[in-house]
Amino acid sequence: MIVLITQNTYVYAVLSILSLTLALSFIQKNYRTSSIFVTTSIVFIYALINPDAFEVIQFRIVDTLIGASIAFVAGSLLWPAWESYSINTTIIETLRANRKYLAEINRYYHQFDGLTQYKLARKDAFLQMGNLNAAFQRMSQEPKSQQENIGTINEIVGLNHTFLAAMAALGTFILNRKNDKVSEDFEIILKTVDTNLRQALQNLLHKGPTENTSKEKLEEAYQHLEERFDNLVAIRTAELEKEDFKPIEPELRKNLQVTRLITDQLKWLVTISGNLKRVVNSLENDRSK
């Protein structure tokens, strides 16, 4: 339409620069849109050289159709590489990175050394999560017929996001709060989280299941943590009953924060990892049908 309205070369020059800029901007987000702007930029650039812009448009359309046909035939018949074939491996690597990050959080909570190892594990977990996101985005842009179990995979991606965010929050808190004694309850809950991740991995790898953590022990651990928090609250309540507006002792404040925040984060990690295991099991069951 523009070539019908004006033959001004300055307009063509401005539009070619604008189209090329938009093409580069969209190349990572939406390749289809980027290709459209690449085409328009080429048309306007050639229009600067050859006043007959319709001839350029004609050749560009023909070349695009030929290229698209070759790409479609090669991609569909000769070397198909649908993301649904390889996304299972990406999920496995993501779960492994999450387990390693969780182990580093636990190790650092005990030893408070080896910060470099902790940071590397955290970096790898985020990188693998990024790879999973990219794989899912590629899968969502493929033909509908090749988007096998895309709803379930989308749920796995979302749960991994949430799980990694919860782990990062717990790790950051532990990083800035040195605790001299790690409770047995913490170990039981963290072991439950790791067991859920390991069982999800074993399901994807078609290996035998790992023994679950005792539900009774898990409930006892929850109860002990809640009782510990309630006792701290009772101490603070007793202080206020004796003296209104009494400033809270720094040690008591620290213990309240540590107990409440760590308890909530651990419970949340157990819930998310359990949901992740359930969805992965559902994915494998759907594939086996």
Rosetta silent file (secondary structure, phi, psi, omega in degrees, C-alpha in Angstrom):
SEQUENCE: MIVLITQNTYVYAVLSILSLTLALSFIQKNYRTSSIFVTTSIVFIYALINPDAFEVIQFRIVDTLIGASIAFVAGSLLWPAWESYSINTTIIETLRANRKYLAEINRYYHQFDGLTQYKLARKDAFLQMGNLNAAFQRMSQEPKSQQENIGTINEIVGLNHTFLAAMAALGTFILNRKNDKVSEDFEIILKTVDTNLRQALQNLLHKGPTENTSKEKLEEAYQHLEERFDNLVAIRTAELEKEDFKPIEPELRKNLQVTRLITDQLKWLVTISGNLKRVVNSLENDRSK
SCORE:     score description
SCORE:     0.000 S_00000001
   1 L     0.000  -38.128 -176.680    0.000    0.000    0.000 S_00000001
   2 H   -65.995  -38.725 -179.131    2.805    2.421    0.844 S_00000001
   3 H   -68.519  -18.922  175.336    4.464    1.998   -2.565 S_00000001
   4 H   -81.598  -29.235 -175.910    1.147    2.991   -4.147 S_00000001
   5 H   -80.648  -42.448 -174.646    0.838    6.105   -2.013 S_00000001
   6 L  -142.201  152.309  174.507    4.335    7.529   -2.370 S_00000001
   7 L  -115.381   16.358 -175.956    7.540    7.094   -4.354 S_00000001
   8 L   -72.611  121.866 -177.488    9.586    9.207   -1.948 S_00000001
   9 H   -68.943  -28.310  178.384   12.955    7.564   -1.290 S_00000001
  10 H   -66.061  -38.901  177.387   13.295    9.305    2.081 S_00000001
  11 H   -64.104  -42.545  178.312   10.095    7.639    3.248 S_00000001
  12 H   -61.544  -40.116 -178.728   11.425    4.276    2.041 S_00000001
  13 H   -64.235  -45.519  179.716   14.691    4.845    3.908 S_00000001
  14 H   -63.345  -44.218 -178.663   12.935    5.674    7.184 S_00000001
  15 H   -67.347  -34.546  178.564   10.573    2.710    6.860 S_00000001
  16 H   -66.658  -41.125  178.129   13.412    0.316    6.037 S_00000001
  17 H   -65.768  -43.689  179.706   15.326    1.378    9.169 S_00000001
  18 H   -63.256  -42.896 -179.704   12.178    1.134   11.298 S_00000001
  19 H   -64.570  -41.594  179.835   11.314   -2.313    9.897 S_00000001
  20 H   -65.971  -38.225  177.743   14.823   -3.630   10.482 S_00000001
  21 H   -63.047  -44.721  178.594   14.786   -2.327   14.061 S_00000001
  22 H   -65.823  -36.271  178.611   11.476   -4.054   14.760 S_00000001
  23 H   -61.965  -44.261  179.071   12.749   -7.255   13.139 S_00000001
  24 H   -69.224  -30.973 -179.663   15.745   -7.368   15.475 S_00000001
  25 H   -70.224  -35.182 -175.407   13.543   -6.530   18.464 S_00000001
  26 H   -92.867   -4.215 -170.573   11.141   -9.419   17.846 S_00000001
  27 L   -62.723  -30.897  178.868   13.678  -12.056   16.813 S_00000001
  28 L   -88.831  -28.685 -175.050   13.877  -13.589   20.318 S_00000001
  29 L   -89.092  -44.401 -176.604   10.234  -13.113   21.287 S_00000001
  30 L  -149.313  100.462 -174.466    8.329  -13.942   18.108 S_00000001
  31 H   -65.773  -33.358 -179.368   10.224  -15.183   15.071 S_00000001
  32 H   -62.354  -47.451  178.251    7.166  -15.027   12.824 S_00000001
  33 H   -63.641  -39.949  178.654    6.668  -11.315   13.472 S_00000001
  34 H   -60.606  -40.268  179.979   10.393  -10.731   13.072 S_00000001
  35 H   -63.485  -37.077  178.865   10.328  -12.411    9.640 S_00000001
  36 H   -62.039  -44.990 -179.068    7.534  -10.109    8.498 S_00000001
  37 H   -71.470  -30.024  174.377    9.548   -7.021    9.379 S_00000001
  38 H   -62.501  -44.039  179.538   12.675   -8.476    7.744 S_00000001
  39 H   -61.284  -47.006 -179.129   10.693   -8.875    4.536 S_00000001
  40 H   -64.858  -37.035  179.004    9.338   -5.323    4.635 S_00000001
  41 H   -65.341  -39.420  178.494   12.789   -3.896    5.360 S_00000001
  42 H   -64.717  -41.877  179.428   14.246   -5.749    2.342 S_00000001
  43 H   -60.331  -46.167 -178.032   11.435   -4.491    0.115 S_00000001
  44 H   -69.172  -34.600  178.559   12.002   -0.874    1.148 S_00000001
  45 H   -65.883  -44.794  178.648   15.795   -1.177    0.803 S_00000001
  46 H   -68.759  -28.574  177.624   15.499   -2.542   -2.739 S_00000001
  47 H   -65.828  -25.151  175.848   12.901    0.114   -3.516 S_00000001
  48 H   -69.039  -31.189 -177.840   15.628    2.683   -2.893 S_00000001
  49 H   -88.145  -45.377 -177.007   17.705    1.060   -5.635 S_00000001
  50 L  -115.221  114.725 -178.349   14.984    0.023   -8.047 S_00000001
  51 L   -59.620  -25.373 -179.761   11.986    2.338   -8.384 S_00000001
  52 L   -80.353   82.838 -175.453    9.841   -0.603   -9.539 S_00000001
  53 H   -67.745  -28.238 -178.218    8.988   -1.848   -6.039 S_00000001
  54 H   -65.531  -32.092  177.332    6.357   -4.288   -7.302 S_00000001
  55 H   -66.250  -40.461  177.857    9.029   -6.330   -9.056 S_00000001
  56 H   -63.874  -44.134  179.738   10.945   -6.590   -5.791 S_00000001
  57 H   -61.426  -41.136 -179.352    7.778   -7.607   -3.932 S_00000001
  58 H   -61.240  -49.014 -179.620    7.025  -10.253   -6.539 S_00000001
  59 H   -64.554  -37.026 -179.335   10.463  -11.866   -6.272 S_00000001
  60 H   -65.707  -41.343  179.018   10.362  -11.682   -2.477 S_00000001
  61 H   -64.220  -44.841  179.612    7.001  -13.443   -2.330 S_00000001
  62 H   -62.091  -46.066 -179.910    8.167  -16.168   -4.708 S_00000001
  63 H   -62.300  -40.273  179.889   11.413  -16.673   -2.770 S_00000001
  64 H   -64.441  -43.330  179.490    9.523  -16.797    0.531 S_00000001
  65 H   -64.189  -41.383  178.431    7.075  -19.400   -0.760 S_00000001
  66 H   -64.064  -46.836  179.884    9.894  -21.560   -2.133 S_00000001
  67 H   -62.709  -41.657  179.349   11.868  -21.306    1.109 S_00000001
  68 H   -64.947  -38.626  179.261    8.811  -22.044    3.248 S_00000001
  69 H   -65.236  -43.884  178.753    7.971  -25.095    1.136 S_00000001
  70 H   -63.177  -44.180 -179.357   11.497  -26.474    1.420 S_00000001
  71 H   -64.127  -40.015 -179.165   11.557  -25.851    5.177 S_00000001
  72 H   -65.560  -45.516 -179.343    8.152  -27.478    5.670 S_00000001
  73 H   -65.170  -45.090 -178.709    9.062  -30.603    3.703 S_00000001
  74 H   -65.721  -42.897 -178.057   12.475  -30.948    5.360 S_00000001
  75 H   -71.333  -32.352 -176.155   11.140  -30.308    8.851 S_00000001
  76 H   -88.428  -34.325 -172.103    8.107  -32.565    8.521 S_00000001
  77 H  -111.670  -39.932 -172.306    9.463  -35.477    6.519 S_00000001
  78 H   -87.617  -57.006 -176.442   13.252  -35.542    6.473 S_00000001
  79 L  -131.995   65.047  179.033   14.542  -34.358    9.863 S_00000001
  80 L   -68.128  133.465  179.048   11.639  -33.684   12.237 S_00000001
  81 L  -133.845   64.995 -178.109   12.853  -32.495   15.635 S_00000001
  82 L   -70.008  143.101 -175.716    9.682  -31.826   17.576 S_00000001
  83 H   -64.545  -27.299 -179.500   10.177  -30.495   21.075 S_00000001
  84 H   -63.273  -20.607  179.235    7.857  -33.137   22.535 S_00000001
  85 H   -76.571  -27.700 -172.271   10.565  -35.724   21.763 S_00000001
  86 H  -116.611   -7.570 -175.198   13.219  -34.024   23.887 S_00000001
  87 H   -67.759  -22.549  177.061   11.378  -32.017   26.538 S_00000001
  88 H   -60.706  -42.099  178.369   11.412  -35.050   28.832 S_00000001
  89 H   -64.172  -38.230  179.210   15.205  -34.748   29.064 S_00000001
  90 H   -65.096  -40.791  177.829   14.896  -31.045   29.847 S_00000001
  91 H   -63.461  -41.812  179.609   12.466  -31.760   32.693 S_00000001
  92 H   -60.805  -45.973 -179.796   14.851  -34.390   34.081 S_00000001
  93 H   -64.259  -35.264  178.270   17.785  -31.963   34.048 S_00000001
  94 H   -66.213  -44.302  179.077   15.648  -29.326   35.763 S_00000001
  95 H   -65.090  -38.688  177.649   14.631  -31.710   38.546 S_00000001
  96 H   -63.570  -42.454  178.898   18.237  -32.811   39.023 S_00000001
  97 H   -64.827  -37.459  177.684   19.375  -29.203   39.305 S_00000001
  98 H   -65.055  -41.036  178.268   16.618  -28.526   41.844 S_00000001
  99 H   -63.514  -41.118  179.868   17.695  -31.500   43.944 S_00000001
 100 H   -65.469  -41.197  178.426   21.297  -30.328   43.883 S_00000001
 101 H   -63.710  -41.732  178.288   20.275  -26.814   44.892 S_00000001
 102 H   -62.611  -41.199  178.869   18.171  -28.219   47.734 S_00000001
 103 H   -64.375  -37.192  178.970   21.114  -30.331   48.912 S_00000001
 104 H   -69.217  -35.765  175.611   23.369  -27.266   48.900 S_00000001
 105 H   -61.888  -44.720  179.859   20.845  -25.312   50.971 S_00000001
 106 H   -64.375  -43.977 -179.698   20.808  -28.142   53.504 S_00000001
 107 H   -63.564  -43.363 -178.340   24.596  -28.430   53.517 S_00000001
 108 H   -67.257  -32.939  178.601   25.093  -24.702   53.958 S_00000001
 109 H   -65.417  -29.542  178.854   22.574  -24.622   56.803 S_00000001
 110 H   -83.252  -43.061 -167.799   24.716  -27.189   58.613 S_00000001
 111 H  -106.009  -29.715 -176.646   28.214  -25.968   57.812 S_00000001
 112 L    54.909   41.759  170.602   28.000  -22.316   56.734 S_00000001
 113 L  -145.511  175.646 -177.384   30.936  -22.697   54.381 S_00000001
 114 L    69.309   44.788 -178.374   31.394  -23.457   50.701 S_00000001
 115 H   -63.017  -32.536  179.979   29.408  -20.434   49.551 S_00000001
 116 H   -62.352  -43.081  178.313   30.763  -20.838   46.011 S_00000001
 117 H   -61.000  -41.609  179.028   29.265  -24.332   45.717 S_00000001
 118 H   -60.852  -46.503 -177.813   25.938  -22.985   46.921 S_00000001
 119 H   -66.364  -37.458  178.396   25.953  -20.167   44.368 S_00000001
 120 H   -65.532  -41.063  178.231   26.913  -22.503   41.522 S_00000001
 121 H   -64.410  -40.295  178.259   24.075  -24.879   42.404 S_00000001
 122 H   -65.052  -42.817  179.183   21.645  -21.967   42.524 S_00000001
 123 H   -61.927  -44.046 -179.485   22.880  -20.662   39.177 S_00000001
 124 H   -63.788  -38.838  179.003   22.532  -24.080   37.560 S_00000001
 125 H   -62.141  -42.198  179.424   18.985  -24.458   38.895 S_00000001
 126 H   -70.748  -35.864  177.604   17.957  -21.139   37.356 S_00000001
 127 H   -64.667  -44.194  179.364   19.708  -21.958   34.071 S_00000001
 128 H   -65.718  -35.055  176.206   17.920  -25.291   33.799 S_00000001
 129 H   -65.355  -38.500  175.930   14.628  -23.583   34.582 S_00000001
 130 H   -63.656  -39.343  177.120   15.346  -21.146   31.760 S_00000001
 131 H   -63.561  -39.875  178.833   16.039  -24.064   29.420 S_00000001
 132 H   -65.543  -41.083  176.953   12.722  -25.643   30.385 S_00000001
 133 H   -60.244  -45.927 -178.860   10.903  -22.371   29.715 S_00000001
 134 H   -63.679  -40.894  179.289   12.549  -22.055   26.307 S_00000001
 135 H   -63.601  -41.288  179.423   11.707  -25.662   25.421 S_00000001
 136 H   -66.851  -38.415  177.960    8.080  -25.148   26.380 S_00000001
 137 H   -63.114  -41.359  177.599    7.880  -21.942   24.336 S_00000001
 138 H   -64.291  -40.537 -179.899    9.236  -23.762   21.295 S_00000001
 139 H   -64.050  -38.661 -178.345    6.761  -26.576   21.836 S_00000001
 140 H   -68.743  -18.241  179.446    3.842  -24.144   22.074 S_00000001
 141 L   -95.844   -1.774  178.570    4.745  -22.730   18.642 S_00000001
 142 L   -83.782  167.984  179.248    4.801  -26.128   16.951 S_00000001
 143 L   -56.877  147.916 -177.888    1.797  -27.662   15.145 S_00000001
 144 H   -56.649  -34.018 -177.703   -1.055  -28.723   17.414 S_00000001
 145 H   -66.115  -19.447 -178.447   -0.613  -32.327   16.346 S_00000001
 146 H  -103.066    1.291 -178.706    2.890  -32.333   17.864 S_00000001
 147 L   -90.330   68.062 -176.323    1.978  -30.653   21.163 S_00000001
 148 L   -71.371  124.852  177.860    1.691  -33.866   23.121 S_00000001
 149 L    54.364   38.669 -174.991    0.448  -33.364   26.719 S_00000001
 150 H   -66.357  -31.256  178.095    1.153  -29.643   26.483 S_00000001
 151 H   -65.064  -43.478  179.104   -1.295  -28.841   29.287 S_00000001
 152 H   -66.993  -40.983  179.098    0.452  -31.178   31.709 S_00000001
 153 H   -65.282  -37.450  175.956    3.883  -29.908   30.684 S_00000001
 154 H   -60.384  -39.599  178.476    2.688  -26.347   31.203 S_00000001
 155 H   -66.413  -39.024  177.820    1.678  -27.326   34.737 S_00000001
 156 H   -63.074  -42.693  178.940    5.111  -28.872   35.338 S_00000001
 157 H   -61.279  -44.642  179.738    6.800  -25.675   34.149 S_00000001
 158 H   -63.980  -42.298  178.787    4.641  -23.577   36.477 S_00000001
 159 H   -65.854  -37.969  177.017    5.279  -25.834   39.472 S_00000001
 160 H   -63.199  -40.138  175.963    9.014  -25.770   38.798 S_00000001
 161 H   -57.589  -50.876 -177.454    8.894  -21.978   38.763 S_00000001
 162 H   -63.804  -41.983 -179.055    7.103  -21.893   42.095 S_00000001
 163 H   -63.790  -44.232 -179.474    9.349  -24.530   43.628 S_00000001
 164 H   -65.288  -38.697  178.066   12.532  -22.748   42.573 S_00000001
 165 H   -63.902  -40.914  179.042   11.234  -19.433   43.918 S_00000001
 166 H   -66.317  -40.971  177.438   10.419  -21.067   47.267 S_00000001
 167 H   -63.477  -42.268 -179.786   13.864  -22.683   47.433 S_00000001
 168 H   -63.267  -38.848  178.468   15.550  -19.387   46.614 S_00000001
 169 H   -64.798  -43.879  178.354   13.583  -17.657   49.379 S_00000001
 170 H   -64.655  -43.228 -179.949   14.568  -20.333   51.899 S_00000001
 171 H   -63.304  -41.603  179.300   18.187  -20.256   50.756 S_00000001
 172 H   -64.387  -40.417  179.553   18.394  -16.474   50.991 S_00000001
 173 H   -64.369  -45.734  179.854   16.936  -16.515   54.486 S_00000001
 174 H   -64.973  -35.101 -178.950   19.371  -19.194   55.664 S_00000001
 175 H   -60.794  -31.189 -176.130   22.226  -17.337   53.994 S_00000001
 176 L  -106.499    4.512 -179.697   21.594  -14.331   56.216 S_00000001
 177 L  -132.505  103.462  179.866   20.601  -16.147   59.407 S_00000001
 178 L   -82.173  122.855  179.573   23.208  -18.302   61.089 S_00000001
 179 L  -115.414  123.457 -174.799   21.608  -20.979   63.222 S_00000001
 180 L   -70.225  -27.949 -175.298   23.905  -22.924   65.526 S_00000001
 181 L  -129.063  125.319  177.176   21.640  -25.951   65.769 S_00000001
 182 L   -95.995  123.481 -175.306   19.694  -27.596   62.961 S_00000001
 183 L   -74.777  156.025  176.422   16.638  -29.390   64.281 S_00000001
 184 H   -65.304  -30.935  178.941   15.752  -32.960   63.405 S_00000001
 185 H   -62.572  -40.404  176.940   12.368  -31.685   62.235 S_00000001
 186 H   -58.999  -43.159 -179.260   14.084  -29.588   59.571 S_00000001
 187 H   -64.037  -42.501 -178.469   15.910  -32.684   58.353 S_00000001
 188 H   -63.410  -44.562 -177.778   12.727  -34.773   58.174 S_00000001
 189 H   -68.166  -42.889  179.898   10.836  -32.151   56.178 S_00000001
 190 H   -66.020  -34.495  176.634   13.713  -31.487   53.805 S_00000001
 191 H   -64.715  -36.792  177.684   14.125  -35.219   53.273 S_00000001
 192 H   -63.499  -42.806  178.509   10.440  -35.411   52.318 S_00000001
 193 H   -61.483  -46.863 -179.513   10.924  -32.678   49.723 S_00000001
 194 H   -63.814  -37.453  178.674   13.958  -34.437   48.270 S_00000001
 195 H   -63.557  -40.787  177.762   12.094  -37.756   48.202 S_00000001
 196 H   -61.301  -43.998  178.733    9.265  -36.191   46.200 S_00000001
 197 H   -65.351  -41.612 -178.964   11.730  -34.825   43.655 S_00000001
 198 H   -65.364  -39.204  178.660   13.596  -38.119   43.464 S_00000001
 199 H   -66.844  -36.802  175.579   10.382  -40.073   42.899 S_00000001
 200 H   -63.236  -42.403  177.809    9.396  -37.687   40.106 S_00000001
 201 H   -62.860  -45.486 -178.131   12.810  -38.230   38.525 S_00000001
 202 H   -63.742  -32.811  177.036   12.589  -41.995   38.867 S_00000001
 203 H   -66.463  -42.065  178.686    9.199  -41.964   37.198 S_00000001
 204 H   -67.813  -32.564 -179.298   10.603  -40.063   34.234 S_00000001
 205 L   -90.493    0.178  179.245   13.603  -42.411   34.087 S_00000001
 206 L    59.427   44.532  176.169   11.352  -45.471   34.517 S_00000001
 207 L  -108.555  167.636 -179.249   13.147  -46.645   37.638 S_00000001
 208 L   -65.432  149.207 -176.965   11.770  -48.244   40.775 S_00000001
 209 L   -70.955  152.302  175.429   10.137  -45.928   43.332 S_00000001
 210 L   -89.392  147.970  179.676   11.925  -44.652   46.427 S_00000001
 211 L   -64.733  135.112 -179.346   10.483  -45.341   49.842 S_00000001
 212 L   -73.345  153.842  170.961    8.347  -42.476   51.111 S_00000001
 213 L   -69.988  140.828 -179.113    9.088  -40.557   54.268 S_00000001
 214 L   -58.029  128.049  178.689    6.820  -41.676   57.089 S_00000001
 215 H   -64.227  -33.890  179.048    3.691  -39.508   57.189 S_00000001
 216 H   -64.040  -43.092  179.047    3.639  -39.851   60.958 S_00000001
 217 H   -65.199  -38.594  179.657    7.179  -38.479   61.231 S_00000001
 218 H   -64.702  -44.647  179.120    6.322  -35.635   58.871 S_00000001
 219 H   -64.505  -38.128  177.331    3.246  -34.682   60.874 S_00000001
 220 H   -63.846  -39.948  178.823    5.263  -34.862   64.094 S_00000001
 221 H   -63.239  -44.204  175.848    7.879  -32.565   62.580 S_00000001
 222 H   -57.722  -46.221 -176.758    5.171  -30.072   61.612 S_00000001
 223 H   -63.571  -41.592  179.889    3.705  -30.271   65.092 S_00000001
 224 H   -62.927  -41.737  179.642    7.069  -29.745   66.793 S_00000001
 225 H   -65.817  -41.210  178.689    7.777  -26.649   64.715 S_00000001
 226 H   -66.635  -39.070  178.121    4.336  -25.220   65.424 S_00000001
 227 H   -64.488  -38.684  178.566    4.710  -25.955   69.138 S_00000001
 228 H   -62.503  -42.570  178.687    8.067  -24.224   69.152 S_00000001
 229 H   -66.759  -42.580  179.182    6.533  -21.149   67.577 S_00000001
 230 H   -61.305  -37.505  178.325    3.564  -21.230   69.964 S_00000001
 231 H   -64.924  -40.380  178.041    5.947  -21.389   72.925 S_00000001
 232 H   -65.907  -39.831  177.153    7.812  -18.340   71.666 S_00000001
 233 H   -63.692  -39.355  179.428    4.538  -16.486   71.183 S_00000001
 234 H   -63.726  -38.801  177.713    3.509  -17.454   74.722 S_00000001
 235 H   -62.465  -44.723 -179.885    6.762  -16.031   76.082 S_00000001
 236 H   -66.640  -39.002  178.569    6.174  -12.751   74.284 S_00000001
 237 H   -62.726  -41.749  178.975    2.539  -12.648   75.421 S_00000001
 238 H   -63.555  -37.864  178.038    3.611  -13.156   79.023 S_00000001
 239 H   -63.007  -42.301 -178.475    6.088  -10.291   78.705 S_00000001
 240 H   -70.956  -29.297  177.737    3.395   -7.948   77.429 S_00000001
 241 H   -68.461  -32.361  179.402    1.017   -8.945   80.206 S_00000001
 242 H   -79.611  -36.132 -175.639    3.597   -7.905   82.776 S_00000001
 243 L  -147.855  114.432 -179.976    4.631   -4.711   81.044 S_00000001
 244 L   -66.107  146.037  175.933    2.801   -2.967   78.200 S_00000001
 245 L    58.424   29.041  176.815    4.844   -1.827   75.203 S_00000001
 246 L   -73.884  127.621  179.108    7.904   -3.695   76.363 S_00000001
 247 L   -61.154  140.478 -179.863   10.426   -3.871   73.488 S_00000001
 248 L   -75.116  140.283  178.983   10.942   -7.386   72.238 S_00000001
 249 L   -66.829  139.579 -179.442   14.325   -8.912   72.927 S_00000001
 250 H   -55.426  -39.938 -178.872   16.490   -9.262   69.785 S_00000001
 251 H   -66.683  -39.269  178.670   17.061  -12.955   70.433 S_00000001
 252 H   -67.442  -41.234  177.648   13.342  -13.614   70.838 S_00000001
 253 H   -61.075  -43.833  179.712   12.554  -11.685   67.670 S_00000001
 254 H   -60.683  -45.538 -179.276   15.173  -13.674   65.792 S_00000001
 255 H   -64.832  -38.098  177.269   13.794  -16.988   67.044 S_00000001
 256 H   -63.372  -45.668 -179.767   10.239  -16.000   66.123 S_00000001
 257 H   -62.896  -48.285 -177.646   11.290  -15.015   62.613 S_00000001
 258 H   -61.076  -47.564 -176.673   13.391  -18.104   62.041 S_00000001
 259 H   -64.116  -46.763 -176.337   10.766  -20.510   63.337 S_00000001
 260 H   -69.154  -49.656 -174.875    7.819  -18.983   61.486 S_00000001
 261 H   -67.342  -44.258 -179.703    9.462  -18.284   58.148 S_00000001
 262 H   -66.509  -39.757  178.371   11.356  -21.547   57.890 S_00000001
 263 H   -60.544  -47.496 -179.205    8.294  -23.542   58.944 S_00000001
 264 H   -63.269  -43.115 -179.037    6.111  -21.882   56.315 S_00000001
 265 H   -66.253  -39.465  179.697    8.712  -22.282   53.576 S_00000001
 266 H   -65.679  -43.175  177.668    9.314  -25.942   54.392 S_00000001
 267 H   -61.463  -40.651 -179.385    5.597  -26.721   54.352 S_00000001
 268 H   -65.724  -40.074  178.228    5.263  -24.907   51.041 S_00000001
 269 H   -64.854  -39.195  177.377    8.164  -26.864   49.544 S_00000001
 270 H   -62.546  -43.564 -179.350    6.595  -30.153   50.625 S_00000001
 271 H   -63.899  -47.402 -177.440    3.293  -29.156   49.010 S_00000001
 272 H   -66.292  -44.770 -179.254    4.839  -28.019   45.727 S_00000001
 273 H   -64.251  -35.101  175.896    7.174  -31.001   45.424 S_00000001
 274 H   -65.093  -42.233  177.096    4.248  -33.326   46.121 S_00000001
 275 H   -65.167  -38.182  178.811    2.196  -31.653   43.393 S_00000001
 276 H   -63.357  -43.171  177.383    5.167  -31.840   41.047 S_00000001
 277 H   -62.041  -41.793 -179.154    5.511  -35.567   41.674 S_00000001
 278 H   -63.856  -43.929 -178.268    1.796  -36.049   41.068 S_00000001
 279 H   -68.686  -38.896  177.139    1.808  -34.146   37.760 S_00000001
 280 H   -63.327  -41.718  176.628    4.916  -35.969   36.521 S_00000001
 281 H   -61.222  -40.221  178.382    3.254  -39.282   37.355 S_00000001
 282 H   -63.871  -39.524  178.573    0.177  -38.139   35.452 S_00000001
 283 H   -62.128  -45.414 -179.361    2.347  -37.237   32.451 S_00000001
 284 H   -67.621  -35.709  177.574    3.971  -40.662   32.389 S_00000001
 285 H   -65.553  -39.859  178.685    0.608  -42.399   32.773 S_00000001
 286 H   -65.878  -37.239 -179.550   -0.802  -40.460   29.814 S_00000001
 287 H   -70.275  -30.060 -176.938    2.201  -41.377   27.691 S_00000001
 288 H   -80.259  -10.108 -178.827    1.907  -45.060   28.530 S_00000001
 289 L   -75.227    0.000    0.000   -1.702  -45.252   27.352 S_00000001
